[in-house]
Amino acid sequence: MKKEYEKPLIQRLKTGLLNKFGAAPYYSRKIRKDIDGVLIQDLVEQYGSPLFVYSERHIRQEVRSLKEQFATRYPKVELAWSYKTNYLKAICALMHQEGSLAEVVSAMEYEKARALGVPGKDIIFNGPHKSRAILKRALEDGAKIHLDHFEELLELESLADELGLRPQVGLRINLDSGIYPQWSRFGFNLESGQAFEAARRMHAKGKLTLDTLHCHIGTYIMEPKAYAQSAEKLVALAKKLKDDLGYQITRLDLGGGFPSMGRLKGQYLPPEVSNASLEGFAEAISTALYANLPPGDLPQLYLESGRALVDEAGFLVTSIVAAKRLPDGRRAYVADAGINLLYTSFWYRFNIELERDIKGANEPSVLYGPLCMNIDVIDEGTQLPGLSKGDRLILSPVGAYNQTQSLQFIEYRPNVVLVRENGQVDLIREAETLEDIERRECLPKDLKLS
């Protein structure tokens, strides 16, 4: 039997010490033929390429796991799904079916949650920009409003007067948890005394009741001790507020920021090794609470996790449309998905899997997207075998932020599907058309072409 031809590959031998990222074996590669039992080939044949695919099974497992890790350590825990992480209706609905509240940071996200059927009392409203109109609606709906700055405090007091209400509200606190750079642009600073001053002014007016302290120290936080320190400082502030102003803090909200298994660019160790588990975060937070809370005083603990719950549930299937050589000799490939769909590629390196085994040695390769922009690079230094037009790659994890940050730029945004626990595939967002992109445009009559 005649063997298949394999072209010779010549690579320059580079001597010296092993670099800190290790060496990629010439023939080591990952193959993924299906997602939760549904063949990639079948998905692409029905829904096209590129294609976002989400796993219902993974989402439900992650939510239940996070809840279990905390509930087995601390008796009063509520999860609130972070809408900005992924606000596709089907994804949000899954989170709410699993018992999560909604955490929103804008009028748009608030309206999305209400339109989906989430009652106001089950919405936590954060964010630095809340118009008077949306604040009024949130007050009337009974939403949990967390104040971000003094202007908002004054606005809410005015609305409370207007509506004849004395609502319970929260203060967003920024503090030094040992994580740098510190997220100091949101909320009231603890160490400078600004947070206590906001509470004191609120108490003096008597129009609002403070019952929640909230902090969110950042995103992709890999150190559980930072959350333990945040919890300790919030408990100390709660005690001072009770002693000095008579406020009884019944809710502590530690925000989100737990990492997924996505890999930051330049990260030395793989996330499976370097990132703490959900159990590690739960242990650090619950231990800090028990060590600092007065006996018998257990406030409700809120967590607003997003990335850790949905990132690994998302995949992007993309097809190679061209192969070429760069002037430095590296192999380059153009895929039909670019940074308009993968905004997080500026910070993260995705797992790249092949749909089928491809013969031949790996080569240092650059993976480009289809956009007519030099910055459209998905991976600037991956190891891939010789690919041909039509070969498919599966990129993951891409479930967090890529939907909410995707752009209507140069290319249409593609179909998004959800693989259900029973193996059924549901279309949860249709691919865009020109009508979608131009729907809100207005062309003056004298500019219409004949």
Coordinates of C-alpha atoms in Angstrom, one line a residue:
M1 CA 0.0 0.0 0.0
K2 CA 1.4 3.4 -1.0
K3 CA 2.0 5.7 2.0
E4 CA 0.6 9.2 2.1
Y5 CA 3.1 11.8 1.2
E6 CA 4.4 13.9 4.0
K7 CA 6.5 17.0 3.1
P8 CA 9.9 17.3 4.9
L9 CA 10.0 19.9 7.7
I10 CA 13.2 21.7 8.5
Q11 CA 13.4 23.8 11.7
R12 CA 16.4 25.7 12.9
L13 CA 18.0 24.0 16.0
K14 CA 18.0 26.5 18.9
T15 CA 20.4 25.7 21.7
G16 CA 20.4 27.0 25.2
L17 CA 18.3 26.6 28.3
L18 CA 14.7 25.5 28.2
N19 CA 12.4 28.6 28.2
K20 CA 10.0 29.0 31.2
F21 CA 7.0 27.8 29.2
G22 CA 8.6 24.5 28.4
A23 CA 8.9 22.9 24.9
A24 CA 5.9 21.8 22.9
P25 CA 6.3 18.2 21.6
Y26 CA 6.3 18.0 17.8
Y27 CA 3.4 15.5 17.7
S28 CA 1.5 16.5 20.8
R29 CA -2.0 17.8 20.0
K30 CA -5.5 17.7 21.4
I31 CA -8.4 16.3 19.4
R32 CA -12.1 17.1 20.1
K33 CA -14.7 15.5 17.9
D34 CA -17.8 16.4 19.9
I35 CA -19.3 18.6 22.6
D36 CA -21.3 16.6 25.2
G37 CA -21.7 13.8 22.7
V38 CA -22.8 16.0 19.7
L39 CA -20.4 15.8 16.8
I40 CA -18.7 19.0 15.8
Q41 CA -19.2 18.1 12.2
D42 CA -23.0 17.8 12.7
L43 CA -23.1 21.1 14.5
V44 CA -21.3 22.9 11.7
E45 CA -23.4 21.3 8.9
Q46 CA -26.5 22.5 10.6
Y47 CA -25.5 25.9 12.0
G48 CA -22.4 26.9 10.1
S49 CA -19.0 28.2 11.0
P50 CA -17.9 30.0 13.1
L51 CA -20.2 28.7 15.8
F52 CA -20.5 29.3 19.5
V53 CA -21.5 26.2 21.5
Y54 CA -22.5 26.1 25.2
S55 CA -22.9 23.1 27.4
E56 CA -26.0 23.1 29.7
R57 CA -24.6 20.3 31.7
H58 CA -21.4 22.1 32.5
I59 CA -23.3 25.3 33.6
R60 CA -25.6 23.5 35.9
Q61 CA -22.7 21.5 37.4
E62 CA -20.6 24.6 38.1
V63 CA -23.5 26.5 39.7
R64 CA -24.3 23.5 42.0
S65 CA -20.7 23.0 42.8
L66 CA -20.1 26.6 43.9
K67 CA -23.3 26.6 45.9
E68 CA -22.3 23.3 47.6
Q69 CA -18.8 24.4 48.4
F70 CA -20.1 27.5 50.3
A71 CA -23.3 26.0 51.8
T72 CA -21.5 23.2 53.4
R73 CA -19.3 25.8 55.2
Y74 CA -21.6 28.7 55.8
P75 CA -25.4 28.4 56.3
K76 CA -26.6 31.6 54.6
V77 CA -25.4 31.9 51.0
E78 CA -27.0 33.4 47.9
L79 CA -25.6 33.4 44.4
A80 CA -26.3 36.3 42.1
W81 CA -25.6 35.7 38.4
S82 CA -23.3 38.5 36.9
Y83 CA -25.2 39.6 33.8
K84 CA -22.2 41.4 32.3
T85 CA -20.4 38.0 32.0
N86 CA -22.9 36.6 29.5
Y87 CA -26.4 38.0 29.1
L88 CA -27.8 35.6 26.5
K89 CA -31.3 35.0 27.7
A90 CA -30.9 31.2 27.7
I91 CA -27.7 31.4 29.8
C92 CA -29.3 33.8 32.3
A93 CA -32.4 31.6 32.5
L94 CA -30.3 28.5 33.3
M95 CA -28.7 30.4 36.2
H96 CA -32.0 31.6 37.5
Q97 CA -33.5 28.0 37.3
E98 CA -30.6 27.0 39.5
G99 CA -31.7 29.6 42.1
S100 CA -29.4 32.5 41.3
L101 CA -30.5 36.1 41.7
A102 CA -29.6 38.7 39.0
E103 CA -26.6 41.1 39.5
V104 CA -26.8 43.9 37.0
V105 CA -24.7 47.1 36.5
S106 CA -26.7 49.2 34.1
A107 CA -30.2 50.2 33.0
M108 CA -29.9 47.9 30.0
E109 CA -29.0 44.9 32.2
Y110 CA -31.7 45.7 34.7
E111 CA -34.3 45.8 31.9
K112 CA -33.0 42.5 30.5
A113 CA -33.5 40.8 33.9
R114 CA -37.0 42.2 34.3
A115 CA -38.0 41.3 30.8
L116 CA -36.7 37.8 31.4
G117 CA -39.1 37.6 34.4
V118 CA -36.8 38.2 37.3
P119 CA -38.8 40.1 40.0
G120 CA -37.2 43.4 41.3
K121 CA -36.6 41.9 44.8
D122 CA -34.3 39.3 43.2
I123 CA -32.1 41.9 41.5
I124 CA -28.9 43.4 42.9
F125 CA -28.2 46.7 41.2
N126 CA -24.5 47.7 41.1
G127 CA -22.6 50.0 38.8
P128 CA -21.4 53.6 38.7
H129 CA -24.1 54.9 36.3
K130 CA -27.7 54.6 37.3
S131 CA -30.0 57.3 35.9
R132 CA -32.7 58.9 38.0
A133 CA -35.3 57.1 35.8
I134 CA -33.8 53.6 36.3
L135 CA -33.2 54.3 40.1
K136 CA -36.9 55.2 40.4
R137 CA -38.0 52.0 38.7
A138 CA -35.6 49.9 40.8
L139 CA -37.0 51.5 44.0
E140 CA -40.6 50.9 42.9
D141 CA -39.7 47.3 42.0
G142 CA -38.0 46.7 45.4
A143 CA -34.5 45.9 43.9
K144 CA -31.4 45.8 46.1
I145 CA -29.5 49.0 45.2
H146 CA -25.9 49.3 46.0
L147 CA -24.7 52.9 46.1
D148 CA -21.5 53.8 44.2
H149 CA -20.8 57.5 45.0
F150 CA -22.1 60.5 46.8
E151 CA -24.1 61.9 43.8
E152 CA -26.0 58.6 43.7
L153 CA -26.6 58.8 47.4
L154 CA -28.2 62.2 47.1
E155 CA -30.2 61.1 44.1
L156 CA -31.6 58.1 45.9
E157 CA -32.5 60.2 49.0
S158 CA -34.4 62.6 46.7
L159 CA -36.3 59.8 45.1
A160 CA -37.1 58.2 48.4
D161 CA -38.7 61.5 49.5
E162 CA -40.6 61.7 46.2
L163 CA -42.0 58.2 46.5
G164 CA -42.5 58.2 50.3
L165 CA -40.2 55.3 50.8
R166 CA -37.4 54.5 53.2
P167 CA -35.6 51.8 51.3
Q168 CA -32.9 49.4 52.5
V169 CA -29.7 49.9 50.5
G170 CA -26.1 48.8 50.2
L171 CA -22.8 50.6 50.0
R172 CA -20.1 49.5 47.6
I173 CA -16.8 49.6 49.4
N174 CA -13.3 49.6 47.8
L175 CA -10.5 48.4 50.1
D176 CA -7.0 47.1 50.2
S177 CA -7.2 43.3 50.0
G178 CA -3.6 42.9 49.0
I179 CA -4.5 42.7 45.3
Y180 CA -2.9 45.3 43.0
P181 CA -3.8 47.4 41.1
Q182 CA -6.5 48.1 43.6
W183 CA -10.0 48.6 42.1
S184 CA -10.4 52.0 43.7
R185 CA -12.6 53.6 41.1
F186 CA -15.8 51.9 42.3
G187 CA -17.6 52.6 45.5
F188 CA -16.5 54.4 48.7
N189 CA -12.9 53.8 50.0
L190 CA -12.6 52.1 53.3
E191 CA -9.1 53.1 54.5
S192 CA -9.6 56.8 53.9
G193 CA -12.8 56.9 56.0
Q194 CA -14.9 57.7 52.9
A195 CA -17.1 54.7 53.4
F196 CA -17.9 55.5 57.0
E197 CA -18.6 59.1 56.1
A198 CA -21.1 58.0 53.5
A199 CA -22.9 55.9 56.1
R200 CA -22.8 58.8 58.6
R201 CA -24.3 61.2 56.1
M202 CA -27.0 58.7 55.3
H203 CA -27.8 58.2 58.9
A204 CA -28.0 61.9 59.5
K205 CA -30.6 62.4 56.8
G206 CA -32.6 59.3 57.8
K207 CA -34.1 58.8 54.4
L208 CA -32.3 55.5 53.6
T209 CA -31.5 52.4 55.7
L210 CA -28.1 50.8 55.3
D211 CA -28.3 47.0 55.6
T212 CA -25.6 45.7 53.0
L213 CA -21.9 46.1 52.6
H214 CA -20.5 45.1 49.2
C215 CA -17.1 44.9 47.7
H216 CA -15.7 43.5 44.4
I217 CA -11.9 43.4 44.5
G218 CA -11.4 42.6 40.8
T219 CA -11.5 39.9 38.2
Y220 CA -9.6 36.6 37.8
I221 CA -8.4 36.8 41.4
M222 CA -6.1 33.8 42.0
E223 CA -5.5 34.3 45.8
P224 CA -8.2 33.2 48.2
K225 CA -6.5 35.2 51.0
A226 CA -7.6 38.4 49.3
Y227 CA -11.3 37.4 49.8
A228 CA -10.6 36.5 53.5
Q229 CA -9.0 39.9 54.0
S230 CA -12.0 41.6 52.4
A231 CA -14.5 39.7 54.5
E232 CA -12.5 40.5 57.7
K233 CA -12.5 44.3 56.8
L234 CA -16.2 44.3 55.9
V235 CA -17.1 42.6 59.2
A236 CA -15.0 45.2 61.1
L237 CA -16.8 48.0 59.3
A238 CA -20.2 46.5 60.1
K239 CA -19.3 46.4 63.8
K240 CA -18.2 50.1 63.7
L241 CA -21.5 51.0 61.9
K242 CA -23.5 49.2 64.5
D243 CA -21.6 50.7 67.5
D244 CA -21.5 54.3 66.2
L245 CA -24.6 54.6 64.1
G246 CA -26.9 51.8 65.1
Y247 CA -26.9 50.2 61.7
Q248 CA -27.5 46.4 61.6
I249 CA -25.8 45.0 58.6
T250 CA -27.7 41.9 57.5
R251 CA -25.9 41.2 54.2
L252 CA -22.3 41.0 53.1
D253 CA -21.7 40.9 49.4
L254 CA -18.1 39.8 48.4
G255 CA -18.8 40.3 44.6
G256 CA -17.2 37.9 42.1
G257 CA -13.9 37.6 40.4
F258 CA -13.2 33.9 41.0
P259 CA -11.0 32.6 38.1
S260 CA -11.9 30.1 35.5
M261 CA -9.5 27.7 33.8
G262 CA -8.8 30.2 31.1
R263 CA -5.1 30.9 30.8
L264 CA -3.8 34.5 31.0
K265 CA -1.1 35.4 28.5
G266 CA 2.3 35.1 30.2
Q267 CA 0.9 32.9 33.0
Y268 CA 3.8 30.7 34.1
L269 CA 1.9 27.6 35.2
P270 CA -1.3 26.2 33.7
P271 CA -4.5 27.3 35.5
E272 CA -5.1 23.8 36.7
V273 CA -2.0 24.1 38.8
S274 CA -1.8 27.8 39.6
N275 CA -5.5 28.7 40.3
A276 CA -7.2 27.9 43.5
S277 CA -10.3 25.7 43.4
L278 CA -13.7 26.9 44.4
E279 CA -13.3 24.9 47.5
G280 CA -10.2 27.0 48.4
F281 CA -12.2 30.3 48.0
A282 CA -15.1 28.9 50.1
E283 CA -12.7 27.7 52.8
A284 CA -10.9 31.1 53.0
I285 CA -14.1 33.2 53.1
S286 CA -16.0 31.1 55.6
T287 CA -13.1 30.8 57.9
A288 CA -12.6 34.5 57.9
L289 CA -16.3 35.1 58.6
Y290 CA -16.4 32.7 61.5
A291 CA -13.2 34.2 63.0
N292 CA -14.5 37.7 63.0
L293 CA -18.3 37.7 63.3
P294 CA -19.8 37.9 66.8
P295 CA -21.2 34.6 68.0
G296 CA -24.7 33.9 66.6
D297 CA -24.5 36.9 64.2
L298 CA -24.4 35.4 60.7
P299 CA -25.3 37.9 57.9
Q300 CA -26.5 36.7 54.5
L301 CA -23.5 36.1 52.3
Y302 CA -23.9 37.1 48.6
L303 CA -21.6 36.0 45.8
E304 CA -21.7 37.5 42.3
S305 CA -19.6 35.0 40.4
G306 CA -19.7 35.0 36.6
R307 CA -16.6 33.8 34.8
A308 CA -16.0 30.7 37.0
L309 CA -19.5 29.5 36.3
V310 CA -19.7 29.8 32.5
D311 CA -16.3 30.1 30.9
E312 CA -15.6 26.4 30.5
A313 CA -19.1 25.9 29.3
G314 CA -18.4 27.9 26.1
F315 CA -16.6 26.7 22.9
L316 CA -16.0 28.5 19.6
V317 CA -15.8 26.3 16.5
T318 CA -13.9 28.0 13.7
S319 CA -12.7 26.9 10.2
I320 CA -9.5 27.5 8.4
V321 CA -10.0 29.7 5.3
A322 CA -6.3 30.2 4.2
A323 CA -2.8 29.1 5.0
K324 CA 0.4 31.1 4.3
R325 CA 4.0 31.6 5.2
L326 CA 5.2 34.8 7.0
P327 CA 8.4 36.5 6.0
D328 CA 10.2 35.0 9.1
G329 CA 9.2 31.5 7.9
R330 CA 6.4 30.8 10.4
R331 CA 3.3 29.2 9.2
A332 CA 0.2 31.4 9.5
Y333 CA -3.5 30.4 9.2
V334 CA -6.6 32.6 8.7
A335 CA -9.7 31.4 10.5
D336 CA -13.3 32.5 10.0
A337 CA -13.5 33.8 13.6
G338 CA -11.6 36.8 14.9
I339 CA -11.2 39.2 17.7
N340 CA -14.6 40.7 16.9
L341 CA -16.0 37.5 18.5
L342 CA -13.1 36.8 20.9
Y343 CA -12.4 40.1 22.6
T344 CA -10.8 38.3 25.5
S345 CA -8.0 37.0 23.2
F346 CA -6.1 40.2 24.2
W347 CA -5.6 38.8 27.7
Y348 CA -6.1 35.0 27.4
R349 CA -4.6 32.1 25.5
F350 CA -7.3 29.7 24.5
N351 CA -7.1 25.9 24.4
I352 CA -6.8 25.0 20.6
E353 CA -8.1 21.6 19.7
L354 CA -8.4 19.9 16.3
E355 CA -11.6 18.3 15.1
R356 CA -9.5 15.4 13.6
D357 CA -6.0 14.0 13.8
I358 CA -3.8 15.5 11.2
K359 CA -0.6 13.8 10.1
G360 CA 2.7 15.6 10.2
A361 CA 4.8 17.5 12.8
N362 CA 3.7 20.6 14.6
E363 CA 5.1 23.9 13.5
P364 CA 5.2 27.3 15.4
S365 CA 2.2 29.0 13.9
V366 CA 0.2 32.2 14.1
L367 CA -3.6 32.0 14.1
Y368 CA -5.3 35.0 12.6
G369 CA -8.9 36.0 12.3
P370 CA -10.7 37.2 9.1
L371 CA -10.8 40.9 9.9
C372 CA -8.9 43.4 7.8
M373 CA -7.0 44.6 10.8
N374 CA -3.4 43.8 11.8
I375 CA -4.4 43.3 15.4
D376 CA -6.8 40.4 14.6
V377 CA -4.6 37.7 16.1
I378 CA -6.2 34.9 18.0
D379 CA -2.8 33.2 19.0
E380 CA 0.6 34.5 18.0
G381 CA 2.6 31.5 18.9
T382 CA 0.8 28.1 18.9
Q383 CA 2.0 24.7 17.7
L384 CA -0.1 23.3 14.9
P385 CA 0.3 20.7 12.2
G386 CA -0.1 21.5 8.5
L387 CA -3.7 22.6 8.2
S388 CA -5.7 22.9 5.0
K389 CA -8.7 25.0 4.1
G390 CA -11.8 23.7 5.8
D391 CA -10.0 22.1 8.8
R392 CA -11.8 23.0 12.0
L393 CA -10.4 24.2 15.3
I394 CA -12.3 24.3 18.7
L395 CA -11.3 27.2 21.0
S396 CA -12.1 27.2 24.7
P397 CA -12.9 28.3 27.3
V398 CA -14.8 31.2 25.7
G399 CA -18.0 31.3 27.7
A400 CA -17.3 34.5 29.7
Y401 CA -17.4 38.0 28.3
N402 CA -17.0 37.1 24.6
Q403 CA -20.8 37.3 24.0
T404 CA -21.3 40.6 25.8
Q405 CA -18.1 42.2 24.3
S406 CA -18.5 40.9 20.8
L407 CA -18.5 43.6 18.1
Q408 CA -20.5 44.2 14.9
F409 CA -17.3 44.9 13.1
I410 CA -16.5 43.8 9.5
E411 CA -18.1 40.3 9.9
Y412 CA -21.5 39.2 11.1
R413 CA -21.8 37.6 14.5
P414 CA -22.6 33.9 14.1
N415 CA -25.2 31.4 15.5
V416 CA -25.0 30.4 19.1
V417 CA -26.3 27.0 20.2
L418 CA -26.9 25.3 23.5
V419 CA -26.3 21.5 23.9
R420 CA -28.9 20.4 26.3
E421 CA -28.4 17.7 29.0
N422 CA -30.5 15.3 27.0
G423 CA -28.4 15.8 23.8
Q424 CA -30.8 18.1 22.1
V425 CA -29.3 21.2 20.4
D426 CA -31.2 24.5 20.7
L427 CA -30.4 27.7 18.7
I428 CA -30.2 30.4 21.4
R429 CA -29.2 33.3 19.2
E430 CA -29.5 33.5 15.4
A431 CA -26.7 34.7 13.2
E432 CA -26.9 38.3 12.3
T433 CA -27.9 39.7 8.9
L434 CA -27.5 43.1 7.3
E435 CA -31.0 44.0 8.5
D436 CA -29.9 43.5 12.2
I437 CA -26.9 45.8 11.7
E438 CA -28.8 48.6 9.9
R439 CA -32.1 48.4 11.8
R440 CA -31.4 51.6 13.8
E441 CA -29.8 53.6 11.0
C442 CA -31.6 56.5 9.4
L443 CA -30.6 57.7 5.9
P444 CA -31.6 61.2 5.0
K445 CA -33.8 61.4 1.8
D446 CA -31.3 63.5 -0.1
L447 CA -28.5 60.9 0.5
K448 CA -30.4 58.0 -1.0
L449 CA -28.9 56.6 -4.1
S450 CA -31.1 56.4 -7.1

